[in-house]
XYZ file of C-alpha atoms in Angstrom:
702
model
C 98.696 38.040 57.847
C 95.613 36.321 56.440
C 95.118 32.698 57.408
C 96.703 30.311 54.933
C 93.516 28.305 54.331
C 94.884 26.197 51.466
C 97.872 25.203 53.557
C 95.749 24.244 56.573
C 93.431 22.160 54.401
C 96.459 20.445 52.872
C 97.836 19.393 56.263
C 94.527 18.637 57.989
C 93.750 16.079 55.273
C 96.904 14.049 56.016
C 96.404 10.727 57.845
C 97.581 9.763 61.336
C 99.019 6.382 62.341
C 97.826 6.350 65.969
C 94.256 6.227 67.246
C 94.261 8.176 70.525
C 92.098 11.293 70.982
C 94.852 13.833 71.637
C 94.531 17.330 73.061
C 94.868 20.976 72.114
C 97.539 23.527 73.000
C 99.700 26.347 71.733
C 103.267 25.857 70.506
C 105.814 28.596 69.800
C 104.130 31.169 72.062
C 107.610 32.653 72.083
C 110.917 31.562 70.499
C 112.177 30.345 73.893
C 109.326 27.803 73.966
C 110.852 25.963 71.001
C 114.556 25.173 71.358
C 116.306 23.120 68.654
C 119.840 21.796 69.155
C 121.616 19.903 66.392
C 123.156 16.518 67.206
C 126.391 16.024 65.282
C 127.543 12.789 63.657
C 129.320 11.806 66.876
C 126.055 12.128 68.816
C 127.094 15.327 70.627
C 124.879 18.378 71.099
C 126.454 21.272 69.188
C 125.630 23.831 71.892
C 128.249 22.205 74.111
C 131.946 23.030 73.893
C 133.656 20.826 71.311
C 136.644 18.614 71.981
C 138.564 20.701 69.480
C 140.393 23.627 71.057
C 138.200 26.681 70.626
C 139.986 29.341 68.646
C 141.105 32.217 70.808
C 142.568 35.465 69.531
C 146.028 36.131 70.858
C 146.135 39.728 71.928
C 149.485 41.073 70.792
C 150.343 44.337 72.422
C 151.753 46.840 69.928
C 155.397 47.548 70.546
C 157.275 50.790 69.930
C 159.174 50.727 66.667
C 161.951 53.008 65.587
C 161.130 52.703 61.911
C 157.488 53.816 61.794
C 156.150 57.143 62.973
C 153.239 57.057 65.405
C 152.016 60.627 65.056
C 148.492 61.000 63.678
C 147.976 62.742 60.364
C 146.985 66.384 60.458
C 143.696 66.201 58.553
C 143.565 69.996 58.305
C 146.588 70.017 56.025
C 145.572 67.100 53.803
C 144.113 67.585 50.353
C 140.408 66.805 49.868
C 141.278 63.483 48.193
C 143.530 62.492 51.072
C 140.924 63.436 53.684
C 138.472 61.209 51.805
C 140.969 58.378 52.050
C 141.178 58.851 55.791
C 137.390 58.693 56.129
C 137.026 55.709 53.811
C 139.634 53.727 55.688
C 137.617 54.161 58.863
C 134.449 52.924 57.144
C 136.260 50.016 55.547
C 137.193 48.651 58.956
C 140.567 47.584 57.640
C 142.344 45.193 59.956
C 145.771 43.791 59.390
C 145.537 41.289 62.235
C 144.748 38.504 59.757
C 147.844 36.836 58.405
C 148.546 36.671 54.691
C 145.381 38.406 53.554
C 146.893 41.128 51.462
C 147.715 39.669 48.044
C 145.934 41.340 45.162
C 144.095 38.210 44.122
C 142.576 38.218 47.592
C 141.710 41.891 47.269
C 141.443 42.473 51.008
C 142.230 45.216 53.435
C 142.249 47.830 50.697
C 140.586 51.210 50.613
C 139.478 53.577 47.880
C 141.551 56.231 46.240
C 145.204 55.929 47.187
C 147.535 58.796 47.920
C 148.098 61.385 45.239
C 151.677 61.306 44.111
C 153.973 64.024 42.977
C 151.415 66.843 42.917
C 152.786 70.110 44.211
C 151.230 71.335 47.457
C 149.950 67.906 48.513
C 151.302 65.924 51.427
C 153.347 62.809 50.585
C 151.366 60.360 52.716
C 154.039 57.659 52.715
C 156.626 60.153 53.964
C 154.223 61.410 56.619
C 153.787 57.908 58.049
C 157.308 56.506 57.646
C 160.565 57.942 58.866
C 163.129 58.990 56.295
C 165.261 55.843 56.605
C 162.299 53.425 56.217
C 160.989 55.407 53.261
C 164.399 55.250 51.622
C 164.634 51.464 52.186
C 161.120 51.019 50.748
C 162.095 52.835 47.553
C 165.275 50.771 47.356
C 163.298 47.505 47.804
C 160.866 48.551 45.053
C 163.760 49.405 42.754
C 165.414 46.037 43.387
C 162.210 44.185 42.502
C 161.788 46.117 39.252
C 165.452 45.651 38.374
C 165.283 41.867 38.836
C 162.144 41.679 36.718
C 163.634 43.887 34.020
C 166.724 41.682 33.884
C 164.456 38.613 33.502
C 166.061 37.160 36.653
C 163.757 34.652 38.262
C 163.337 34.934 42.001
C 164.619 31.771 43.666
C 163.215 30.558 46.991
C 160.600 32.385 49.068
C 159.372 35.741 47.813
C 161.481 38.546 49.359
C 159.723 40.886 51.746
C 160.471 44.149 53.523
C 159.047 45.201 56.897
C 157.818 48.744 57.419
C 157.609 48.091 61.148
C 154.617 48.324 63.464
C 152.059 51.083 63.059
C 149.634 51.182 65.957
C 146.878 53.329 64.494
C 144.458 51.237 62.435
C 143.421 54.107 60.144
C 147.017 55.027 59.414
C 147.742 51.398 58.476
C 144.798 51.419 56.063
C 146.004 54.633 54.403
C 149.562 53.332 54.150
C 148.420 50.045 52.542
C 146.596 51.993 49.834
C 149.259 54.654 49.321
C 152.015 52.066 48.763
C 149.916 50.151 46.260
C 149.079 53.298 44.356
C 152.723 54.342 44.186
C 154.070 50.819 43.606
C 151.359 48.672 41.939
C 153.962 45.953 41.361
C 154.111 45.406 45.159
C 151.597 43.980 47.624
C 151.241 44.788 51.300
C 150.562 42.239 54.009
C 149.453 42.986 57.563
C 150.392 40.915 60.598
C 149.926 42.006 64.210
C 150.050 45.732 63.346
C 153.215 45.222 61.257
C 153.149 45.892 57.505
C 155.252 43.835 55.103
C 155.854 44.629 51.429
C 156.331 41.878 48.823
C 156.586 41.601 45.029
C 153.205 41.282 43.311
C 153.619 38.128 41.244
C 150.279 38.671 39.515
C 151.531 42.023 38.244
C 154.498 40.241 36.740
C 152.201 37.624 35.195
C 150.050 40.316 33.571
C 153.182 41.962 32.167
C 153.647 38.839 30.030
C 150.284 39.616 28.377
C 150.174 43.421 28.170
C 152.617 46.296 28.375
C 154.055 47.242 31.762
C 152.342 50.624 31.477
C 148.942 48.904 31.141
C 149.707 46.530 34.016
C 150.770 49.497 36.186
C 147.556 51.396 35.453
C 145.340 48.302 35.800
C 146.510 47.495 39.321
C 146.153 51.132 40.345
C 142.589 50.970 39.027
C 141.879 47.829 41.061
C 143.148 49.320 44.300
C 141.328 52.622 43.855
C 137.929 50.833 43.654
C 136.180 53.930 42.315
C 132.476 53.285 41.881
C 131.204 53.156 38.274
C 134.746 53.544 36.939
C 136.124 51.539 34.010
C 139.541 50.498 32.795
C 140.289 49.855 29.121
C 143.253 47.934 27.742
C 144.832 49.049 24.467
C 143.162 47.953 21.195
C 144.030 44.396 20.222
C 143.462 42.611 16.883
C 144.525 39.158 18.116
C 141.468 37.187 19.291
C 143.501 34.488 21.067
C 145.498 37.124 22.889
C 142.323 38.929 23.975
C 140.969 35.615 25.203
C 144.091 35.134 27.334
C 143.666 38.600 28.888
C 139.975 37.922 29.600
C 140.914 34.608 31.194
C 143.630 36.150 33.385
C 141.443 38.957 34.713
C 138.417 36.734 35.361
C 140.458 33.982 36.975
C 142.317 36.317 39.329
C 139.714 39.001 39.993
C 136.413 37.641 38.651
C 134.566 38.070 41.937
C 135.429 41.778 41.922
C 135.346 42.847 38.259
C 133.949 41.722 34.913
C 135.363 42.112 31.401
C 133.749 42.794 28.038
C 135.068 43.324 24.513
C 133.989 46.250 22.340
C 134.953 47.291 18.768
C 137.761 49.856 18.802
C 138.050 53.018 16.736
C 138.059 52.499 12.939
C 136.991 48.868 13.434
C 136.473 47.012 10.126
C 137.338 43.738 8.432
C 140.845 44.882 7.592
C 141.358 46.463 11.018
C 139.572 44.179 13.518
C 140.875 46.001 16.571
C 138.896 45.313 19.748
C 139.300 46.805 23.216
C 138.760 44.961 26.506
C 136.965 47.037 29.131
C 136.976 46.150 32.824
C 134.404 47.375 35.335
C 133.571 46.580 38.946
C 130.689 44.219 39.489
C 127.654 46.031 40.813
C 127.359 46.118 44.604
C 129.838 43.313 45.189
C 132.797 45.559 45.945
C 130.724 47.569 48.416
C 130.240 44.678 50.761
C 133.327 42.558 50.305
C 135.985 44.024 52.506
C 137.471 40.553 52.536
C 137.420 37.906 49.892
C 139.435 34.785 49.261
C 141.557 33.910 52.281
C 144.023 31.119 51.807
C 146.217 29.045 54.039
C 149.990 29.252 53.453
C 149.740 26.061 51.387
C 147.232 27.743 49.056
C 144.214 25.872 50.419
C 141.073 27.880 51.117
C 140.434 28.494 54.806
C 137.334 26.908 56.377
C 136.133 28.018 59.787
C 133.608 25.958 61.733
C 131.359 27.394 64.421
C 128.081 26.883 66.228
C 125.415 29.434 65.347
C 122.747 30.326 67.878
C 119.877 32.321 66.403
C 116.568 33.475 67.831
C 113.390 34.206 65.853
C 115.364 34.537 62.649
C 114.896 32.835 59.294
C 117.828 30.668 58.270
C 118.580 32.380 54.962
C 118.217 35.840 56.519
C 120.747 34.875 59.193
C 123.215 33.603 56.583
C 122.700 36.734 54.469
C 123.430 39.010 57.424
C 126.566 37.057 58.370
C 127.738 37.190 54.744
C 127.464 40.986 54.680
C 129.332 41.377 57.964
C 132.118 39.014 56.879
C 132.415 40.313 53.322
C 131.645 36.975 51.670
C 128.597 35.629 49.810
C 125.825 33.369 51.202
C 127.037 30.348 49.229
C 130.301 30.458 51.215
C 128.329 29.100 54.184
C 127.510 25.423 54.552
C 125.313 23.681 57.096
C 123.864 20.268 57.782
C 120.201 21.260 57.937
C 117.700 24.118 57.912
C 116.233 25.295 61.205
C 112.954 26.859 62.319
C 112.450 30.613 62.361
C 110.279 31.108 65.459
C 112.611 29.252 67.785
C 115.980 29.364 69.484
C 118.198 27.129 67.371
C 121.761 25.855 67.649
C 123.478 24.417 64.592
C 126.917 23.655 63.210
C 128.079 25.797 60.306
C 131.223 26.258 58.232
C 132.209 29.420 56.370
C 134.823 29.508 53.610
C 137.410 32.261 53.126
C 137.032 33.622 56.661
C 139.575 33.132 59.440
C 138.468 32.191 62.965
C 139.840 35.527 64.109
C 137.700 37.457 61.636
C 134.555 35.585 62.716
C 135.360 36.294 66.353
C 135.584 40.007 65.568
C 131.909 40.326 64.540
C 130.449 38.774 67.693
C 129.191 42.052 69.123
C 127.689 43.223 65.825
C 125.600 40.112 65.242
C 124.221 40.065 68.783
C 121.939 42.925 67.683
C 120.329 40.474 65.224
C 119.797 37.875 67.992
C 122.695 35.716 66.830
C 125.750 34.334 68.600
C 128.726 32.310 67.381
C 130.933 30.044 69.479
C 132.984 26.819 69.248
C 135.006 28.672 66.578
C 137.838 26.643 65.075
C 139.524 25.826 61.769
C 138.447 22.751 59.783
C 139.440 21.117 56.508
C 136.204 21.286 54.511
C 132.600 22.464 54.228
C 129.519 20.756 55.671
C 126.960 18.847 53.609
C 123.202 18.833 54.011
C 122.268 15.815 56.112
C 125.688 15.626 57.769
C 124.198 15.294 61.256
C 122.711 12.564 63.395
C 119.552 14.475 64.245
C 118.155 17.223 66.444
C 117.245 17.572 70.109
C 114.090 19.523 71.002
C 112.995 21.213 74.227
C 109.422 22.401 73.672
C 106.825 24.069 75.884
C 103.175 23.564 74.872
C 100.953 26.102 76.637
C 97.210 26.521 77.211
C 96.533 22.788 77.230
C 92.873 21.837 76.716
C 90.779 18.844 75.832
C 89.628 18.340 72.291
C 86.183 19.807 71.620
C 83.428 17.581 73.094
C 85.991 15.509 75.010
C 85.245 15.432 78.762
C 87.986 12.970 79.800
C 90.697 13.866 82.301
C 93.169 16.115 80.471
C 96.274 14.763 82.206
C 95.258 11.204 81.316
C 94.725 12.225 77.678
C 98.228 13.727 77.568
C 99.843 10.641 79.102
C 97.920 8.345 76.689
C 98.988 10.383 73.665
C 102.676 10.499 74.550
C 102.894 6.784 75.363
C 101.045 5.899 72.142
C 103.509 7.808 69.939
C 106.483 6.445 71.898
C 105.390 2.897 71.060
C 103.851 3.328 67.569
C 105.754 6.328 66.194
C 104.433 9.067 63.927
C 103.919 9.528 60.202
C 107.153 10.999 58.907
C 105.653 13.919 56.943
C 107.761 16.877 55.860
C 106.905 19.787 58.151
C 104.965 22.928 57.222
C 108.056 25.148 57.439
C 109.435 23.371 54.346
C 106.670 24.920 52.275
C 106.541 28.482 53.596
C 103.423 28.199 55.732
C 101.431 31.425 55.834
C 102.725 32.713 52.507
C 100.730 33.418 49.358
C 103.159 31.397 47.289
C 104.475 28.161 48.749
C 107.996 26.961 47.999
C 106.697 23.851 46.227
C 104.928 26.041 43.640
C 108.257 27.695 42.795
C 109.876 24.244 42.641
C 107.298 22.962 40.161
C 107.848 25.981 37.908
C 111.635 25.355 37.982
C 111.148 21.675 37.171
C 109.056 22.650 34.137
C 111.718 25.230 33.115
C 109.202 28.053 33.513
C 111.912 30.445 34.642
C 110.035 33.750 34.346
C 107.064 32.294 36.216
C 109.363 30.980 38.953
C 110.968 34.418 39.406
C 107.585 36.135 39.627
C 106.355 33.576 42.135
C 109.507 34.178 44.184
C 108.846 37.940 44.122
C 105.100 37.731 44.847
C 104.250 40.071 47.766
C 102.273 39.176 50.864
C 99.243 41.172 52.012
C 101.358 43.266 54.355
C 102.351 46.900 53.915
C 106.094 46.974 54.481
C 109.130 47.932 52.346
C 109.772 44.362 51.140
C 106.218 43.778 49.939
C 105.968 47.258 48.414
C 109.133 46.532 46.429
C 107.799 43.159 45.251
C 104.465 44.689 44.275
C 106.273 47.376 42.274
C 108.266 44.719 40.413
C 105.208 42.679 39.418
C 103.516 45.857 38.168
C 106.476 47.249 36.228
C 109.178 44.531 35.801
C 111.578 47.393 36.586
C 114.386 45.494 38.336
C 116.566 48.578 38.848
C 113.731 50.554 40.424
C 112.793 47.598 42.602
C 116.387 47.337 43.822
C 116.220 50.904 45.099
C 113.139 49.942 47.137
C 114.305 46.545 48.431
C 115.960 46.631 51.903
C 119.673 45.788 51.948
C 119.238 42.811 54.259
C 116.982 40.948 51.804
C 120.028 39.288 50.282
C 118.254 36.680 48.131
C 115.792 39.149 46.646
C 118.506 41.708 45.916
C 120.783 39.125 44.290
C 117.949 38.057 42.020
C 117.026 41.655 41.145
C 120.629 42.649 40.393
C 120.829 39.835 37.843
C 117.457 40.758 36.341
C 118.637 44.351 35.990
C 121.765 43.142 34.245
C 120.264 40.444 31.994
C 116.600 41.457 31.651
C 113.299 39.848 32.640
C 113.445 37.294 29.823
C 113.665 33.521 29.961
C 117.465 33.683 29.615
C 117.694 36.623 32.019
C 115.699 34.710 34.628
C 117.990 31.690 34.238
C 120.930 33.969 35.023
C 118.978 35.413 37.942
C 118.493 31.974 39.480
C 122.236 31.418 39.187
C 122.731 34.407 41.481
C 121.393 32.206 44.300
C 123.513 29.358 45.682
C 122.886 25.836 44.417
C 121.539 24.758 47.815
C 118.792 27.360 47.539
C 117.875 26.515 43.940
C 117.590 22.827 44.765
C 115.636 23.655 47.946
C 112.607 24.736 45.912
C 112.669 21.601 43.767
C 112.942 19.462 46.906
C 109.958 21.335 48.363
C 107.805 20.155 45.440
C 109.048 16.570 45.857
C 108.324 16.801 49.592
C 104.745 17.939 49.003
C 104.104 14.990 46.687
C 105.685 12.598 49.222
C 103.377 13.871 51.981
C 100.336 13.278 49.816
C 101.642 9.861 48.730
C 102.174 8.537 52.262
C 98.762 9.791 53.361
C 97.188 8.002 50.375
C 99.194 4.851 51.188
C 97.951 4.748 54.801
C 94.372 5.568 53.831
C 94.414 2.781 51.231
C 96.248 -0.034 53.029
C 96.557 1.064 56.669
C 99.329 -0.575 58.705
C 99.451 -3.753 56.604
C 102.496 -4.363 54.420
C 101.058 -5.389 51.051
C 102.278 -6.722 47.737
C 103.983 -4.028 45.689
C 105.110 -2.021 48.728
C 108.745 -0.949 48.939
C 110.636 -1.886 52.109
C 114.126 -1.036 53.312
C 116.225 -4.130 54.022
C 118.720 -2.298 56.233
C 117.462 -1.997 59.804
C 120.111 0.588 60.690
C 119.096 3.196 58.119
C 118.376 6.518 59.826
C 118.353 8.870 56.840
C 117.006 9.072 53.291
C 120.226 8.379 51.431
C 120.325 4.659 50.789
C 120.723 2.963 47.387
C 118.191 1.084 45.293
C 119.971 -2.136 46.255
C 118.613 -1.797 49.791
C 115.036 -1.326 48.582
C 112.939 -4.459 48.077
C 109.588 -4.931 46.324
C 107.231 -6.986 48.536
C 105.898 -10.134 46.864
C 102.482 -11.752 47.249
C 104.044 -14.581 49.280
C 105.780 -12.131 51.624
C 102.491 -10.296 52.177
C 100.770 -13.571 53.106
C 103.599 -14.514 55.469
C 103.653 -11.046 57.125
C 107.391 -10.950 56.395
C 107.720 -7.204 56.983
C 106.454 -4.596 59.438
C 105.005 -1.177 58.617
C 108.052 0.662 60.001
C 110.152 -0.905 57.189
C 107.987 0.550 54.403
C 109.490 3.424 52.405
C 108.140 5.631 49.661
C 110.172 7.356 46.940
C 110.916 11.069 47.030
C 110.669 12.109 43.364
C 113.786 11.919 41.203
C 115.301 10.219 38.162
C 116.893 7.292 40.017
C 114.051 5.782 42.048
C 111.555 2.980 41.601
C 107.867 3.259 42.389
C 105.628 0.851 44.340
C 103.874 -1.768 42.210
C 100.391 -1.268 43.628
C 97.769 1.476 43.840
C 100.336 3.855 45.327
C 102.545 3.545 42.241
C 99.538 4.315 40.031
C 98.781 7.321 42.222
C 102.311 8.711 41.637
C 101.875 8.472 37.859
C 98.518 10.251 37.982
C 99.968 13.090 40.061
C 102.953 13.539 37.719
C 100.536 13.642 34.789
C 98.364 16.196 36.611
C 101.376 18.468 37.143
C 102.696 18.070 33.592
C 105.728 15.984 34.595
C 104.772 12.563 33.274
C 107.740 12.394 30.887
C 110.083 14.479 32.994
C 113.453 13.097 34.124
C 114.002 15.448 37.078
C 116.979 17.254 35.630
C 117.139 20.978 34.935
C 120.376 21.345 32.951
C 119.920 25.091 32.473
C 120.150 25.530 36.271
C 122.590 22.635 36.836
C 119.995 20.846 38.958
C 119.994 17.056 39.045
C 117.456 15.400 41.322
C 118.219 11.679 41.699
C 115.526 11.207 44.347
C 115.687 9.042 47.473
C 113.515 6.965 49.774
C 111.935 8.045 53.039
C 110.601 5.829 55.808
C 106.898 6.412 56.315
C 107.121 6.051 60.111
C 109.615 7.365 62.652
C 109.943 7.231 66.450
C 111.084 9.948 68.852
C 114.091 8.980 70.998
C 114.898 9.821 74.627
C 111.442 11.292 75.147
C 110.688 12.860 78.520
C 108.018 15.279 79.676
C 106.777 17.285 82.618
C 103.401 18.899 83.280
C 103.513 22.370 84.811
C 100.773 24.519 86.296
C 100.867 28.254 85.608
C 98.578 30.864 87.099
C 96.224 32.297 84.484
C 94.434 35.529 85.426
C 92.699 35.988 82.073
C 89.554 34.107 83.133
C 86.893 36.619 84.236
C 83.414 36.471 85.715
C 81.062 39.313 86.541
C 83.250 42.039 88.000
C 85.869 39.730 89.414
C 88.986 37.773 88.439
C 89.232 34.045 88.922
C 92.760 32.663 89.174
C 92.769 29.463 87.165
C 95.725 27.099 86.928
C 96.645 26.768 83.246
C 98.418 23.559 82.318
C 101.598 23.554 80.234
C 103.665 20.631 78.958
C 107.454 20.649 78.760
C 108.454 17.862 76.384
C 111.950 16.879 75.239
C 112.968 14.345 72.613
C 115.500 13.572 69.879
C 114.596 13.034 66.225
C 116.623 11.598 63.365
C 117.880 13.948 60.671
C 115.201 15.349 58.338
C 112.372 14.634 60.817
C 110.160 17.479 62.021
C 109.203 18.146 65.646
C 105.982 19.875 64.591
C 104.948 16.657 62.828
C 105.735 14.540 65.903
C 103.659 16.968 68.020
C 100.848 16.842 65.451
C 100.659 13.066 65.914
C 100.761 13.365 69.719
C 98.144 16.102 69.955
C 96.024 15.202 66.891
C 96.014 18.894 66.245
C 97.156 20.977 63.241
C 99.101 24.141 64.036
């Protein structure tokens, strides 16, 4: 990759707060040289076992059952359709170990194309898997449910259920789930410890209040079959309010799986305004979501907490991969902070709609992507950004050298630098990883385009390729040349979740201003706001550097200071921010570590000195002088906050190590030279960057 000259110039121009000489060295020689461990709100490292009992899967041994047959299906004698079902069920990885995950609204544990029924010469799959008595009781249970519904008798108490017994073979269970739903769409199947239960489908009954039973029957068969590119059409309807109710029902219950549209029916005119509602599966979504909404018995969405260990993996790529494996979407994951790519990182995460058991089941698969999950347990709610105390860092800096033209003792320089930053702190800049260092387009450029509602420009910036010849960049280059979203999708690798989500929306809505707005909505809110925050962060970096260059370490009139000594994050109200007066400047009432600067937003005040003027000039330069930092079309509101200009590392320790270096050569011989490395450990408050602390220590840009 070509050197990111603009980025290096941007960072090299930023001021320091300390005055030592520093030294040179290499960080992140390998991911293991840069270890980041989140510190939770209780001050505990998240890579340690939690006090909560770690979720363990109870291994239930299948037991013989007199009701269910255990013989495997004879694939030779199955019809082509039925053989396909057998193969699909294997691919689907259906598991009925999760409790209560089988209702239709949850749309889980189902497979394509249920059993054919009643066709001569084809095997009755239900009969082949169940003994005669169980099959007879199943038919009787189904008849009882229909009879009660037909007689308008309301079911009192818990929903009745019927057990089909234990079926040990996973593929046979998958086939049986589908076959029963195809034959009896008014029933749902639920799996628990290899046992299948059958219950009334209350959503079927609810739909019968809106449409005919024949339509409801066919609609639920359509849902379970999940045939790609297929459509289902309700009967023509002239009543707009009634059509609206049907739209609402389908989208509320199954909106993450299908979408609905209205079209004029045959002979449509003013006197015959008949309209048909057509349902189709959302593109791609049903391919990846084997599991969707999982709820607790009380109806509350399940949240599973875990610690994620990842190595040399970008945060959003890791989340995208986990989402695919778990059958959810990236926005179902929440976390307290973003972590470096080229590092080994440990962080707390929470995923919605996934049971602890399900997460445990993918451990082996994700190891191939250099990820591990542990400390798995159920929790009540998602995480929020900033919901952590800070991060612990264990860093190895290799190939230590003096600065150019510095002949002082290297070990003394290192000791001087570390002690200086321990006592004086470092300038609390946002780190280079926030802006996409090394990329043609930095994240702050995308953020500025979003703030100015330049949606098409923002999309094209997002899809700008790097100067590397690989499938991702070839796909991006093709898009910029053609604006052919569908063609680009066929080129974009499956694991590029963000890019594919954006392209799928562009294919659906078009590369127009409105289409690009819809495309941005395909990304989670946390990602949309990330780009806007990147722009605000860039301006903050430049502002604090200007502040220090202009006034140094003096606290001057018009500065903003934080009155709360215990503040360790950016989220404190205007009431805690004070404007320094002329008298307070003369009396040296405040110290430099109390000074804060605003991170752009609609609910902040600016300094009343040259720094405040600087902010206004920058906003004018970027075309935001009258902007209120709200993007209603993307549901983005940016209130802003305040950030302390100086921070200190905590619990800092270090150790110098000598390593043999055989790379030094003289004429025809090798000289073994001892290369010096530094192992340094410290804690930083939330939203502080280790690379920035190291920059201050070393006086060296990376």
